[in-house]
GROMACS .gro file of C-alpha atoms in nm:
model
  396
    1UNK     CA    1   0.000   0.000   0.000
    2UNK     CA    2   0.298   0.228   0.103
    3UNK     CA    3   0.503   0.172  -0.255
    4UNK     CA    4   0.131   0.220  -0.435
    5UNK     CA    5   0.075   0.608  -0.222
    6UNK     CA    6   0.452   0.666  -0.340
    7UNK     CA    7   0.407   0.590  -0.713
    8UNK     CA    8   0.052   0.802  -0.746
    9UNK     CA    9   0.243   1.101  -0.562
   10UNK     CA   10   0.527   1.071  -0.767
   11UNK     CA   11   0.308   1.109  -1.111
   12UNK     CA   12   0.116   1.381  -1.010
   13UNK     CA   13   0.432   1.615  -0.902
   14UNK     CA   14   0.574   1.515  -1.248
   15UNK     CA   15   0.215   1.670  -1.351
   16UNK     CA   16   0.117   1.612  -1.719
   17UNK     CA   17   0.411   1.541  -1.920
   18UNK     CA   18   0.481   1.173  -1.805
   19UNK     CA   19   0.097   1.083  -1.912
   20UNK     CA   20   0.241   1.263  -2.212
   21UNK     CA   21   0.516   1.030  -2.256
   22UNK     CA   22   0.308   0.734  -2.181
   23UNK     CA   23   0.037   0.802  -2.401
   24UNK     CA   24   0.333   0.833  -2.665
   25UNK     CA   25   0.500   0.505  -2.585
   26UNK     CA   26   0.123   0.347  -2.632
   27UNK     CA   27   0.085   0.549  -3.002
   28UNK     CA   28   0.466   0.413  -3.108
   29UNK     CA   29   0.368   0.068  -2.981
   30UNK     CA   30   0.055   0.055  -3.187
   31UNK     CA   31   0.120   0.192  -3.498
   32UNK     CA   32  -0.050   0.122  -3.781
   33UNK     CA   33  -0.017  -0.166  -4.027
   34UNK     CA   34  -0.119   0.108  -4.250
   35UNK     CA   35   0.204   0.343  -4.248
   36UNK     CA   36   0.401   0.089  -4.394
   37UNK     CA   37   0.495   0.056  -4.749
   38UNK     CA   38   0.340  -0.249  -4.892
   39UNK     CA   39   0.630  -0.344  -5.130
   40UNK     CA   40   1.015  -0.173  -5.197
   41UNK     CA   41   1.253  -0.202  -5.518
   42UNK     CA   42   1.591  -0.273  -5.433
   43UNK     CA   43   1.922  -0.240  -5.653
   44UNK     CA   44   2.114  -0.555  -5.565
   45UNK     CA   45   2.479  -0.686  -5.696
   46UNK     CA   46   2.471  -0.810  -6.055
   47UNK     CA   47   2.640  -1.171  -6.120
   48UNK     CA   48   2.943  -1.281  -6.254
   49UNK     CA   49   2.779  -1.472  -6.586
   50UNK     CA   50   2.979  -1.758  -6.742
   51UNK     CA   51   2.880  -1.885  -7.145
   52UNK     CA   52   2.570  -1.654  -7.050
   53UNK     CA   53   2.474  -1.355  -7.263
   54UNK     CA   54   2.181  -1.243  -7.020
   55UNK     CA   55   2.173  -1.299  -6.620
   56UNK     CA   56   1.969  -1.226  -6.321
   57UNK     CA   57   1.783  -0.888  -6.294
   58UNK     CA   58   1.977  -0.678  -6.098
   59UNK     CA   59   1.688  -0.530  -5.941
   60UNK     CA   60   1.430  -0.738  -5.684
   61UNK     CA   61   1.116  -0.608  -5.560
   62UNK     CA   62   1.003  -0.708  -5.202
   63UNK     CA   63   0.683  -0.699  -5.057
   64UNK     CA   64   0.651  -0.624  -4.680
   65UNK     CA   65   0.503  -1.007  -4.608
   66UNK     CA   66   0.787  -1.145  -4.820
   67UNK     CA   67   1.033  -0.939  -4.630
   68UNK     CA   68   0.864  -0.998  -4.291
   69UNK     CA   69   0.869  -1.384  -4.418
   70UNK     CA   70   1.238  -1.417  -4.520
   71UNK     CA   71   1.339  -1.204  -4.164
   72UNK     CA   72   1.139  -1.455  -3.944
   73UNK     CA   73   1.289  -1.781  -4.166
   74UNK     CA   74   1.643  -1.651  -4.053
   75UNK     CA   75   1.605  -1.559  -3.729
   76UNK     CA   76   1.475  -1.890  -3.687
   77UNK     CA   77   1.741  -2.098  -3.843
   78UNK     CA   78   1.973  -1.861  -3.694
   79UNK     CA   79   1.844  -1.928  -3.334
   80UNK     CA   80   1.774  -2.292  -3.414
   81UNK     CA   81   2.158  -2.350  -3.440
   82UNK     CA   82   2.290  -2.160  -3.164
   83UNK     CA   83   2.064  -2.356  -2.963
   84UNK     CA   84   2.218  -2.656  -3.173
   85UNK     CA   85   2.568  -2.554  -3.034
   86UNK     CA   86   2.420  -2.486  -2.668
   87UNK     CA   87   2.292  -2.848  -2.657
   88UNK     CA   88   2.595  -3.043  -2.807
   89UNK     CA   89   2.808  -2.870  -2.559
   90UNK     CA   90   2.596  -2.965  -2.265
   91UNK     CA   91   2.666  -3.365  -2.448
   92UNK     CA   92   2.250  -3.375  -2.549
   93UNK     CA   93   2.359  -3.372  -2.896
   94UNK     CA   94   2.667  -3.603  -2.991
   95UNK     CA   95   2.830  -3.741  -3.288
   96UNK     CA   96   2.866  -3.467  -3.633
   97UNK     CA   97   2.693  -3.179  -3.606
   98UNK     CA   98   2.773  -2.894  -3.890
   99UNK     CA   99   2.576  -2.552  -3.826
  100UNK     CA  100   2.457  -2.322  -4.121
  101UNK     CA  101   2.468  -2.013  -3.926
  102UNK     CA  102   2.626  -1.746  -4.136
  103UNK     CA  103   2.475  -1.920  -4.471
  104UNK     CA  104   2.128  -1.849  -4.409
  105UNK     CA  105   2.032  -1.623  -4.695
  106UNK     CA  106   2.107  -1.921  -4.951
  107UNK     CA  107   1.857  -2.196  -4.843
  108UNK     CA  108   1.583  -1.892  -4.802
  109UNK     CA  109   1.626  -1.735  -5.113
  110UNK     CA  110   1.669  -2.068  -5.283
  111UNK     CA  111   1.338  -2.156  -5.126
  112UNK     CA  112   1.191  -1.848  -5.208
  113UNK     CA  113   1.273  -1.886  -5.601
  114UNK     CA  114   1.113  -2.238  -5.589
  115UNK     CA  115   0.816  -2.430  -5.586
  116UNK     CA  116   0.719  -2.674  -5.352
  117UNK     CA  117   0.724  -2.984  -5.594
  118UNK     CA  118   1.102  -2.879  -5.672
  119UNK     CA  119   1.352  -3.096  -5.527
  120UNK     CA  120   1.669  -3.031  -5.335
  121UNK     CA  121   1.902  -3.221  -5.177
  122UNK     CA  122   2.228  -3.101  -4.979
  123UNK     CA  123   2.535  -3.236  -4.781
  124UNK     CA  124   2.548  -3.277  -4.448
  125UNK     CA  125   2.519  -2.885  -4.325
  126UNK     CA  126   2.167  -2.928  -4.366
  127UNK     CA  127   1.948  -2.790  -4.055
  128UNK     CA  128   1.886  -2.479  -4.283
  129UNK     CA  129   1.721  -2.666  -4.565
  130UNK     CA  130   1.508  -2.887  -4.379
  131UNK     CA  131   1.373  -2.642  -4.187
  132UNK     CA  132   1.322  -2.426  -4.530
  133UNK     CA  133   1.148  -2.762  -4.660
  134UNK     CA  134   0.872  -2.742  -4.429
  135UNK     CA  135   0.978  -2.961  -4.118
  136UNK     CA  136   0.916  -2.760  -3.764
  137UNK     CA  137   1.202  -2.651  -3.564
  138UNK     CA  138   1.114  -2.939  -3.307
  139UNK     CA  139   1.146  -3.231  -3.553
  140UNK     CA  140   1.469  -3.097  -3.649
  141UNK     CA  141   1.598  -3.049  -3.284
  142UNK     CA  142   1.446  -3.394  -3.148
  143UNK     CA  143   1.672  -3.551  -3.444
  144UNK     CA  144   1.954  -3.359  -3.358
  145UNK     CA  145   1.884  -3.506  -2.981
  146UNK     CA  146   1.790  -3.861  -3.125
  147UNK     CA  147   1.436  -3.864  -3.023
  148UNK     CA  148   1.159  -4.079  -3.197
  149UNK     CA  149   0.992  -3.733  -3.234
  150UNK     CA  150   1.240  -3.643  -3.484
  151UNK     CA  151   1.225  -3.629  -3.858
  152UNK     CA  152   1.359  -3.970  -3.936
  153UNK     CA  153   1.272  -4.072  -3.600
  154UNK     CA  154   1.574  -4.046  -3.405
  155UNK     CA  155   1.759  -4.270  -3.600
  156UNK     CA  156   1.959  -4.023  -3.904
  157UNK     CA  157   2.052  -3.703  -3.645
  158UNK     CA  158   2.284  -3.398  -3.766
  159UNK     CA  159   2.337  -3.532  -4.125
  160UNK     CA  160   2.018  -3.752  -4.267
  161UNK     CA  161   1.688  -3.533  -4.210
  162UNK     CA  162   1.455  -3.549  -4.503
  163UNK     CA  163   1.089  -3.505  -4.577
  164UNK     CA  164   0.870  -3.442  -4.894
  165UNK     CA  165   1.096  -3.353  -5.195
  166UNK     CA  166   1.387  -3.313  -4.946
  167UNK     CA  167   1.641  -3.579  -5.001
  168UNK     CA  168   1.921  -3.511  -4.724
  169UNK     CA  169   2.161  -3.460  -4.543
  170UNK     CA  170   2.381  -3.654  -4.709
  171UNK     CA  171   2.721  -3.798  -4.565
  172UNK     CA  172   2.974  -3.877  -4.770
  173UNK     CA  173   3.132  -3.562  -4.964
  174UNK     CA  174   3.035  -3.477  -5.308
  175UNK     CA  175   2.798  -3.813  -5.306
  176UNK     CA  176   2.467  -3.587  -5.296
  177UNK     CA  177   2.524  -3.461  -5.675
  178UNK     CA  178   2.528  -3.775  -5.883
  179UNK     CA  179   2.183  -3.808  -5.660
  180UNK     CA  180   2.074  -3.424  -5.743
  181UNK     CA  181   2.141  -3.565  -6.163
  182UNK     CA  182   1.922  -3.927  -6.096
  183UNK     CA  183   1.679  -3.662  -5.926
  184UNK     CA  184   1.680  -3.389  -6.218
  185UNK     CA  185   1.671  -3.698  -6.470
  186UNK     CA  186   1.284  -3.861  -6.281
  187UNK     CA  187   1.179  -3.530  -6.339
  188UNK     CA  188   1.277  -3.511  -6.680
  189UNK     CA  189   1.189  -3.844  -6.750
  190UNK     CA  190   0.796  -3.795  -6.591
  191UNK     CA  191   0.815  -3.461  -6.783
  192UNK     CA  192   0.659  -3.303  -6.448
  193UNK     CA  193   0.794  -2.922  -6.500
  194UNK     CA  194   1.024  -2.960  -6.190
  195UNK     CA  195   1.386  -2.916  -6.125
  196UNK     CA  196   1.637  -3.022  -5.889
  197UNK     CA  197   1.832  -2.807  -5.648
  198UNK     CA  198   2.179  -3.001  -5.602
  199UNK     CA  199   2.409  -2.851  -5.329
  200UNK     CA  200   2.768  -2.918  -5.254
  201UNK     CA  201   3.027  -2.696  -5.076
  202UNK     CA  202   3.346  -2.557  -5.195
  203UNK     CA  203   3.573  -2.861  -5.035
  204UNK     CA  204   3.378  -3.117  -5.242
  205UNK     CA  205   3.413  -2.928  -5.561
  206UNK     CA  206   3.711  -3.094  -5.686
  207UNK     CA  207   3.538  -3.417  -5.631
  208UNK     CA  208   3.568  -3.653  -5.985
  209UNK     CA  209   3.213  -3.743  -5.929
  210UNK     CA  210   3.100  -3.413  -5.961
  211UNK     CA  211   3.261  -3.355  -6.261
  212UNK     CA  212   3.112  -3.681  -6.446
  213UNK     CA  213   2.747  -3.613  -6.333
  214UNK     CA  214   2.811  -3.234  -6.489
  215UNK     CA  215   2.952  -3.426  -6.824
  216UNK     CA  216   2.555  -3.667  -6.810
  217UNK     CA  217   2.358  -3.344  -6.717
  218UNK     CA  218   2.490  -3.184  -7.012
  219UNK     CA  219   2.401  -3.439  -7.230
  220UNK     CA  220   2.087  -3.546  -7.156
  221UNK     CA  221   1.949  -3.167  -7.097
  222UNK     CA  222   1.864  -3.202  -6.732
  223UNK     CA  223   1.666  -2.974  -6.521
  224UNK     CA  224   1.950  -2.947  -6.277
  225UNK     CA  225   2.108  -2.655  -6.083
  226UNK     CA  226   2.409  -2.724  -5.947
  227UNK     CA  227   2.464  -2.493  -5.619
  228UNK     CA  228   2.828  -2.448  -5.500
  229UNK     CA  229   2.827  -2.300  -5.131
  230UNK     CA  230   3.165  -2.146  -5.112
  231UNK     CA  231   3.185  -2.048  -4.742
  232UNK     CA  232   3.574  -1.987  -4.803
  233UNK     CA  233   3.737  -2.294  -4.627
  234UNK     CA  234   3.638  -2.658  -4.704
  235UNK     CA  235   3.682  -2.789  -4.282
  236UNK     CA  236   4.022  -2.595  -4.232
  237UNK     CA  237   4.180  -2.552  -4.587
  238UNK     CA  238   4.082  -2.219  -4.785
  239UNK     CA  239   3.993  -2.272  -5.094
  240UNK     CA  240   4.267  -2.091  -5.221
  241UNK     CA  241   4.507  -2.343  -5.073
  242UNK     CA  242   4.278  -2.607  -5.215
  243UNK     CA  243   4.187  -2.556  -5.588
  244UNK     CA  244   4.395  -2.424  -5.858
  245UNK     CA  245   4.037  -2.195  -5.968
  246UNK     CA  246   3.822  -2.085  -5.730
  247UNK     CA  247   3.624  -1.962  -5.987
  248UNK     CA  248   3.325  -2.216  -5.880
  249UNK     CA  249   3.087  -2.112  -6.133
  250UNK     CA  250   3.312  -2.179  -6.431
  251UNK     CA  251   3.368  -2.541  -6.325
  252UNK     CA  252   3.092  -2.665  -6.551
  253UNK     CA  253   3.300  -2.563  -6.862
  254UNK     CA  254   3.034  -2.653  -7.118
  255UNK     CA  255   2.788  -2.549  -6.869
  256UNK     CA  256   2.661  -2.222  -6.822
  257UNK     CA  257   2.680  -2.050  -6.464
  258UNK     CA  258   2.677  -1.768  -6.213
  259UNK     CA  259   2.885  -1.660  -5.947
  260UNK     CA  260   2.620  -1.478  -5.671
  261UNK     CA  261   2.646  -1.298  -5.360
  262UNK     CA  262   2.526  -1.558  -5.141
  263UNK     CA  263   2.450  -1.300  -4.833
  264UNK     CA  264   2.197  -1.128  -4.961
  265UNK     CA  265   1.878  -1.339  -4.980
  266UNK     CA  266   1.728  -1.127  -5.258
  267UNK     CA  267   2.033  -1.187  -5.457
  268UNK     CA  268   2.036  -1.559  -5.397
  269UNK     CA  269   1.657  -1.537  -5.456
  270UNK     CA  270   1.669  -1.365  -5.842
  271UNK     CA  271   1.969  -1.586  -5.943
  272UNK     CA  272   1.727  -1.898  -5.861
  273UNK     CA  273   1.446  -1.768  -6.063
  274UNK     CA  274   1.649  -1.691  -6.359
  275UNK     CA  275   1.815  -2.043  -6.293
  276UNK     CA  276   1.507  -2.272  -6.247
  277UNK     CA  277   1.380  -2.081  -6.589
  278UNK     CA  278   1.621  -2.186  -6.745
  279UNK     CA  279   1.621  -2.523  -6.672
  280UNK     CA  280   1.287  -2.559  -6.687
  281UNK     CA  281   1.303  -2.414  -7.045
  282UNK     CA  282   1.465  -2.766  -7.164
  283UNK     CA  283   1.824  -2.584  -7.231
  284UNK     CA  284   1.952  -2.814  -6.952
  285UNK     CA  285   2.177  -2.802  -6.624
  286UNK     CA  286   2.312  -2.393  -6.457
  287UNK     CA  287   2.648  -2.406  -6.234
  288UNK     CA  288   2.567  -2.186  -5.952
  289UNK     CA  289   2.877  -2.040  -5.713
  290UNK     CA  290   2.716  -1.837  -5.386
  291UNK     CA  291   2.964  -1.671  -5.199
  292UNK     CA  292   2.895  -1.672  -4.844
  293UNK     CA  293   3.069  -1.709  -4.491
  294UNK     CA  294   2.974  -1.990  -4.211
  295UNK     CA  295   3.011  -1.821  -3.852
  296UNK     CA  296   3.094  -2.180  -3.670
  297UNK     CA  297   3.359  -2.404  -3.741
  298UNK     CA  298   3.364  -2.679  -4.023
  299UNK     CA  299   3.139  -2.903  -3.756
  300UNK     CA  300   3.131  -2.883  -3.338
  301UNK     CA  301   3.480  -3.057  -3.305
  302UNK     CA  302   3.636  -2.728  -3.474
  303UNK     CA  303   3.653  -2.436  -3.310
  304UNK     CA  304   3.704  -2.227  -3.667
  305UNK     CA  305   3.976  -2.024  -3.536
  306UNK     CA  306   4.299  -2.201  -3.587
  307UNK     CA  307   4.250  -2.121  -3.983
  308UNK     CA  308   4.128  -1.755  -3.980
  309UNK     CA  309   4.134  -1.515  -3.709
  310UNK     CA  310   3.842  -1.391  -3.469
  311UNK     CA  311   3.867  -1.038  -3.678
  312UNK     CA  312   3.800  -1.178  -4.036
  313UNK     CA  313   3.480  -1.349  -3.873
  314UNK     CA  314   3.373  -1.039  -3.640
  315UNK     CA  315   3.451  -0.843  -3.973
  316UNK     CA  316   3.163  -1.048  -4.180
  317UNK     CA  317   2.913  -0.987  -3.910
  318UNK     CA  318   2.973  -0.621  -3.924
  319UNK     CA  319   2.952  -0.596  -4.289
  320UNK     CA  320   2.773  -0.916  -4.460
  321UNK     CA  321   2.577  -1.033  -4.179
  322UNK     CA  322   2.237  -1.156  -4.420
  323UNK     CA  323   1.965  -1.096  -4.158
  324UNK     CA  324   2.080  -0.784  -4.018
  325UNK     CA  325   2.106  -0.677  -4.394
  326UNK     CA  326   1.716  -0.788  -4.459
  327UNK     CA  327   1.639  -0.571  -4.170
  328UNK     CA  328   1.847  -0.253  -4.245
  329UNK     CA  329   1.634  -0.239  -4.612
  330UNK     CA  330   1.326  -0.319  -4.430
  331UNK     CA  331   1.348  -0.055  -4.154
  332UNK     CA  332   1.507   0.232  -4.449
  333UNK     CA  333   1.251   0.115  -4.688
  334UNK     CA  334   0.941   0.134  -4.471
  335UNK     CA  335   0.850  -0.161  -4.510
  336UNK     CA  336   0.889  -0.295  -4.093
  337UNK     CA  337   0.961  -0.127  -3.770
  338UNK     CA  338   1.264  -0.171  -3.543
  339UNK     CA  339   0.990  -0.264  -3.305
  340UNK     CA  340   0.765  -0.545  -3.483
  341UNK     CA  341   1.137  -0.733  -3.593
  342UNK     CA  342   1.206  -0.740  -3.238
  343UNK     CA  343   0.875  -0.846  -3.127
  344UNK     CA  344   0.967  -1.147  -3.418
  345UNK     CA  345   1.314  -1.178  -3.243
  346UNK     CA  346   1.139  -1.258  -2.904
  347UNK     CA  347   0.886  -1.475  -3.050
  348UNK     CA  348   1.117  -1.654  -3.279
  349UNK     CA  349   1.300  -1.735  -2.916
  350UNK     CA  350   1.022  -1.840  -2.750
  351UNK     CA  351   0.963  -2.101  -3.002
  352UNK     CA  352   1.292  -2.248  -3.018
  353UNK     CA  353   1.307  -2.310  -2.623
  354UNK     CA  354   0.985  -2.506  -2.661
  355UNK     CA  355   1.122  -2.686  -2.936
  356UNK     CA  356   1.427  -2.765  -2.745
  357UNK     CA  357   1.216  -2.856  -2.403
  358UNK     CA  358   1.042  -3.146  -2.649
  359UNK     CA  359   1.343  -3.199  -2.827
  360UNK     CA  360   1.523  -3.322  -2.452
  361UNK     CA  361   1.227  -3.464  -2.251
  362UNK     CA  362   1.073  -3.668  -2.606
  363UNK     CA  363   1.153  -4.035  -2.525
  364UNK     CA  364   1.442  -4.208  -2.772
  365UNK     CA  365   1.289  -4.466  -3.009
  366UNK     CA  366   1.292  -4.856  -2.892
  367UNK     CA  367   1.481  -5.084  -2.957
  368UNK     CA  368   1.257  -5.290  -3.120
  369UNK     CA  369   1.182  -5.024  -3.384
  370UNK     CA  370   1.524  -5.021  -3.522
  371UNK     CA  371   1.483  -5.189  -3.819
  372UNK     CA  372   1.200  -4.984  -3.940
  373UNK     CA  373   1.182  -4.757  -4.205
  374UNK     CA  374   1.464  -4.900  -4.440
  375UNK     CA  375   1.185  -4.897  -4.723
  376UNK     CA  376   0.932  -4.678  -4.829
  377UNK     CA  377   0.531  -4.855  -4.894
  378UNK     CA  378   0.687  -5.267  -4.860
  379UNK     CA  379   0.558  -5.545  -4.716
  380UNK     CA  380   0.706  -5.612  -4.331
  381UNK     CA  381   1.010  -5.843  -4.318
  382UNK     CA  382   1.289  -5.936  -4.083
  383UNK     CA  383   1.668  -5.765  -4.038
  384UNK     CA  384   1.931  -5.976  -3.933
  385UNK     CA  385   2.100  -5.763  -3.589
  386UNK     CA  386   2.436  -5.801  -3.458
  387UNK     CA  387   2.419  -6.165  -3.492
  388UNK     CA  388   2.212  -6.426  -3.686
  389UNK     CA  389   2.037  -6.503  -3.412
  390UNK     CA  390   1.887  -6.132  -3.325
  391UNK     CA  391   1.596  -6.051  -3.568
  392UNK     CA  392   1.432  -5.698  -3.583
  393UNK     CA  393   1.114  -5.635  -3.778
  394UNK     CA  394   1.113  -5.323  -4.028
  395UNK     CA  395   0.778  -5.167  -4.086
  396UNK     CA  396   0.807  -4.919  -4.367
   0.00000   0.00000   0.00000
């Protein structure tokens, strides 16, 4: 009662200009939807264009909900793997574990510049893309925690998350892009109108394989873009140290291609749309080289900064960070409010602790159910275990 007498004498010695200032907190914090600009042009960076007379525009319009859309998608991957890196430290999450933060602008744009019967598939730094796929942020964590709540159940983790038109999270370097080809060649084949997103990083572009599925694609005209993410060091090796040309984009030879800057999600975003065009125009397979930066180390074993220094990282934030560019246009473009992205910040937070509250008290799959799921719509049958005489049952 005392601390309630204090606080009404206090406001009325300060007499009418605090009810002032509060009534002008309350008009900031609901300001119209109205004041905002429904939709901004933007000049972005033009691409490097290999065998290519024409490229991307280099102009991108961006409505407020796209903007307000591609901010949230971020923030959320963005979150999602520093919670990642929270959890494997405290031993939750064990075994590989490769974060995208840094590289988020290239799985939202790509995903932006698609449609949802496209395909994609990735390597093993693939959080980002599932999550830009459609699975929730809890699926992803429970796999990452090995939970039968998890996208594949609990059984593929950090590297082998897939769901509808998502094919992985794939392992073994480079492997994922003779897949991407088989992929692009189904689609072809089924003459569907859809393409194939194939990913690979700069450390597996000097993988042979890669280089014989670009030779097929060519050939048989498929609908295939082949994405190199050159985050600048392939686990601790630059690529400067590691390939003789680092020019990414021009690795298809025969093969047409763009070198984009892979920080800036409307870039990324117009360089897909001209891409996926193009394929889809029957002229055949698009080498596509984004340039971007991963903040963590090469996976959760590497701290990232025996190879490059704190500064060169800490300089990329500054300068190339991809969500704090989205907001900067959206907040000098009218299009958001300093306030509403941070109401999207806390709410983006809240979700990920919820996720990661299922993701550590959702109980791991049995035993028994280790065998299922090797197949896809088949009949039940028996899996030999460690021994002939342990049998497990798979149910597809």
């Amino acid at each position: 009662m005392r601390k309630m007498l204090l606080a009404a004498l206090s406001r009325l010695l300060q007499g009418p200009a605090a009810a002032g200032r509060t009534a002008s907190r309350v008009m900031v914090a609901s300001r119209n939807y109205g004041d905002f600009a429904s939709e901004a042009k933007f000049e972005i960076k033009q691409c490097d264009l290999h065998r290519l007379e024409t490229g991307p525009a280099t102009t991108a319009v961006m409505t407020r909900d796209e903007g307000l859309q591609y901010y949230k998608t971020m923030q959320t991957i963005r979150r999602m793997e520093l919670k990642s890196d929270q959890l494997y430290k405290q031993k939750i999450i064990r075994g590989f574990c490769h974060l995208y933060d840094g590289q988020e602008a290239c799985c939202v744009g790509i995903e932006a510049a698609i449609k949802p019967t496209d395909h994609v598939i990735t390597a093993y730094r693939a959080h980002g893309f599932t999550y830009t796929r459609g699975v929730p942020v809890r699926e992803i964590l429970a796999e990452l925690t090995g939970r039968k709540g998890g996208c594949a159940k609990g059984k593929g983790g950090s590297m082998h998350m897939y769901t509808k038109n998502f094919y992985g999270g794939n392992g073994i370097v480079g492997a994922q892009v003779p897949l991407g080809a088989g992929i692009a060649l189904a689609c072809k084949y089924f003459a569907k109108n859809e393409i194939c997103v194939t990913l690979y990083g700069d450390g597996a572009a000097n993988q042979g394989q890669i280089f014989e599925t670009y030779n097929m694609a060519a050939l048989w005209k498929l609908p295939c873009i082949f994405v190199c993410e050159n985050n600048r060091y392939g686990m601790g090796t630059s690529v400067e140290r590691a390939a003789a040309s680092t020019d990414y984009y021009k690795r298809g030879y025969f093969i047409p291609g763009l070198r984009v800057d892979g920080m800036d999600v409307l870039c990324v975003r117009e360089a897909i749309k001209f891409a996926a065009e193009y394929c889809r125009s029957g002229k055949g397979p698009l080498v596509m080289e984004l340039q971007t930066y991963r903040y963590h180390g090469h996976s959760m074993s590497d701290p990232g900064i025996s190879y490059r220094t704190r500064e060169e990282i800490q300089e990329v934030r500054s300068k190339s960070d991809p969500i704090t560019l989205l907001k900067d246009r959206m907040v000098n473009n009218n299009l958001a409010s300093v306030e509403e992205l941070k109401e999207i910040d806390v709410a983006v937070r809240k979700e990920i602790e919820e996720a990661a509250q299922f993701a550590t008290t959702d109980p791991e799959p049995p035993l028994e159910e280790l065998g299922h799921h090797i197949y896809f719509n088949e009949p039940p049958f028996e899996v030999r275990g460690p021994n002939q005489w342990i049998k497990y049952k798979s149910v597809s």
